[in-house]
C-alpha atoms as a printed R data frame, in Angstrom:
   type eleno elety resid chain resno      x      y      z
1  ATOM     1    CA   TYR     A     1 15.568 36.034 30.786
2  ATOM     2    CA   ALA     A     2 16.699 32.440 31.308
3  ATOM     3    CA   CYS     A     3 15.128 29.235 32.609
4  ATOM     4    CA   ILE     A     4 17.908 26.790 33.398
5  ATOM     5    CA   ASN     A     5 16.939 23.179 34.181
6  ATOM     6    CA   PRO     A     6 13.194 23.877 34.204
7  ATOM     7    CA   GLU     A     7 10.897 21.309 35.766
8  ATOM     8    CA   ILE     A     8  7.118 21.149 36.019
9  ATOM     9    CA   VAL     A     9  6.316 20.667 39.706
10 ATOM    10    CA   SER     A    10  2.521 20.857 39.477
11 ATOM    11    CA   GLN     A    11 -0.134 21.025 36.793
12 ATOM    12    CA   SER     A    12 -3.869 21.456 36.566
13 ATOM    13    CA   LYS     A    13 -6.192 18.646 35.625
14 ATOM    14    CA   GLU     A    14 -7.880 20.992 33.145
15 ATOM    15    CA   THR     A    15 -6.552 20.950 29.601
16 ATOM    16    CA   GLU     A    16 -7.073 23.006 26.483
17 ATOM    17    CA   GLU     A    17 -6.623 22.269 22.810
18 ATOM    18    CA   ILE     A    18 -4.531 24.747 20.872
19 ATOM    19    CA   GLU     A    19 -3.355 25.160 17.305
20 ATOM    20    CA   GLU     A    20  0.386 24.647 17.565
21 ATOM    21    CA   GLY     A    21  3.364 25.071 15.285
22 ATOM    22    CA   CYS     A    22  7.137 25.144 15.644
23 ATOM    23    CA   LEU     A    23 10.053 26.855 13.946
24 ATOM    24    CA   SER     A    24 11.745 23.434 13.842
25 ATOM    25    CA   LEU     A    25  9.002 22.292 11.440
26 ATOM    26    CA   PRO     A    26  8.102 25.294  9.265
27 ATOM    27    CA   ASN     A    27  4.585 25.339  7.798
28 ATOM    28    CA   ILE     A    28  3.427 22.325  9.849
29 ATOM    29    CA   THR     A    29  0.600 22.793 12.358
30 ATOM    30    CA   GLY     A    30 -1.512 20.539 14.498
31 ATOM    31    CA   THR     A    31 -3.906 20.486 17.411
32 ATOM    32    CA   SER     A    32 -2.216 19.842 20.752
33 ATOM    33    CA   THR     A    33 -3.703 19.229 24.172
34 ATOM    34    CA   ARG     A    34 -1.881 21.113 26.920
35 ATOM    35    CA   LYS     A    35 -2.462 21.670 30.631
36 ATOM    36    CA   LYS     A    36 -4.181 25.004 31.322
37 ATOM    37    CA   THR     A    37 -1.964 25.838 34.302
38 ATOM    38    CA   ILE     A    38  1.481 24.647 35.345
39 ATOM    39    CA   THR     A    39  3.995 25.598 38.004
40 ATOM    40    CA   ILE     A    40  7.665 25.319 37.110
41 ATOM    41    CA   THR     A    41 10.897 25.656 39.039
42 ATOM    42    CA   TYR     A    42 14.161 26.655 37.379
43 ATOM    43    CA   LEU     A    43 17.376 28.578 37.906
44 ATOM    44    CA   ASN     A    44 17.569 32.100 36.519
45 ATOM    45    CA   GLU     A    45 20.626 33.518 34.745
46 ATOM    46    CA   TYR     A    46 22.215 34.268 38.160
47 ATOM    47    CA   GLY     A    47 21.717 30.740 39.498
48 ATOM    48    CA   LYS     A    48 18.850 31.735 41.796
49 ATOM    49    CA   LYS     A    49 16.073 29.161 42.172
50 ATOM    50    CA   MET     A    50 12.797 30.538 40.825
51 ATOM    51    CA   LYS     A    51  9.196 29.357 40.764
52 ATOM    52    CA   THR     A    52  6.638 30.524 38.207
53 ATOM    53    CA   LYS     A    53  2.970 29.724 37.742
54 ATOM    54    CA   ALA     A    54  1.994 29.884 34.077
55 ATOM    55    CA   ARG     A    55 -1.530 29.958 32.667
56 ATOM    56    CA   GLY     A    56 -3.017 29.897 29.179
57 ATOM    57    CA   LEU     A    57 -0.648 30.612 26.317
58 ATOM    58    CA   LEU     A    58  2.414 30.941 28.573
59 ATOM    59    CA   SER     A    59  1.657 27.511 30.035
60 ATOM    60    CA   CYS     A    60  1.448 26.058 26.513
61 ATOM    61    CA   ILE     A    61  4.730 27.695 25.505
62 ATOM    62    CA   PHE     A    62  6.566 26.329 28.549
63 ATOM    63    CA   GLN     A    63  5.192 22.828 27.882
64 ATOM    64    CA   HIS     A    64  6.195 23.043 24.197
65 ATOM    65    CA   GLU     A    65  9.751 24.129 25.048
66 ATOM    66    CA   LEU     A    66 10.114 21.563 27.844
67 ATOM    67    CA   ASP     A    67  9.088 18.902 25.335
68 ATOM    68    CA   HIS     A    68 11.998 20.040 23.130
69 ATOM    69    CA   LEU     A    69 14.396 19.600 26.060
70 ATOM    70    CA   ASN     A    70 13.077 16.045 26.415
71 ATOM    71    CA   GLY     A    71 13.462 15.249 22.706
72 ATOM    72    CA   VAL     A    72  9.743 15.511 21.913
73 ATOM    73    CA   LEU     A    73  8.297 17.517 19.016
74 ATOM    74    CA   PHE     A    74  4.726 18.767 19.047
75 ATOM    75    CA   ILE     A    75  3.877 16.448 16.124
76 ATOM    76    CA   ASP     A    76  4.631 13.502 18.423
77 ATOM    77    CA   LYS     A    77  1.578 14.492 20.502
78 ATOM    78    CA   ALA     A    78 -0.594 16.487 18.100
79 ATOM    79    CA   LYS     A    79 -3.575 15.419 16.050
80 ATOM    80    CA   ASN     A    80 -4.887 16.898 12.809
81 ATOM    81    CA   ILE     A    81 -1.341 17.528 11.581
82 ATOM    82    CA   ARG     A    82 -1.292 19.464  8.335
83 ATOM    83    CA   GLU     A    83  0.973 21.498  6.115
84 ATOM    84    CA   ARG     A    84  0.274 25.175  5.643
85 ATOM    85    CA   ILE     A    85  1.096 26.880  2.386
86 ATOM    86    CA   SER     A    86  2.708 30.234  3.018
87 ATOM    87    CA   PRO     A    87  1.395 33.081  0.841
88 ATOM    88    CA   LEU     A    88  4.963 34.399  0.753
89 ATOM    89    CA   SER     A    89  6.426 31.189 -0.707
90 ATOM    90    CA   PRO     A    90  8.110 31.797 -4.055
91 ATOM    91    CA   SER     A    91  6.348 30.320 -7.080
92 ATOM    92    CA   ILE     A    92  8.184 27.710 -9.085
């Protein structure tokens, strides 16, 4: 599955706050505000233009990943940023 050159073409006015993290910043979380519903256009892996309406978690994921493509990390928008201590972290 591929989304090449994705672009948000419409979004709901309604937002939701979610607890967000990122593999680029391990053990860091924060509260982000994201649109509840978005519609995106993109090219699939065969170059065919596609349109997808995403709601809820999928909408948040698309917005998070599109931010990456635009050089934005979730901590640039989040509030209540904190570090989580992993129970699997080795003791020193």
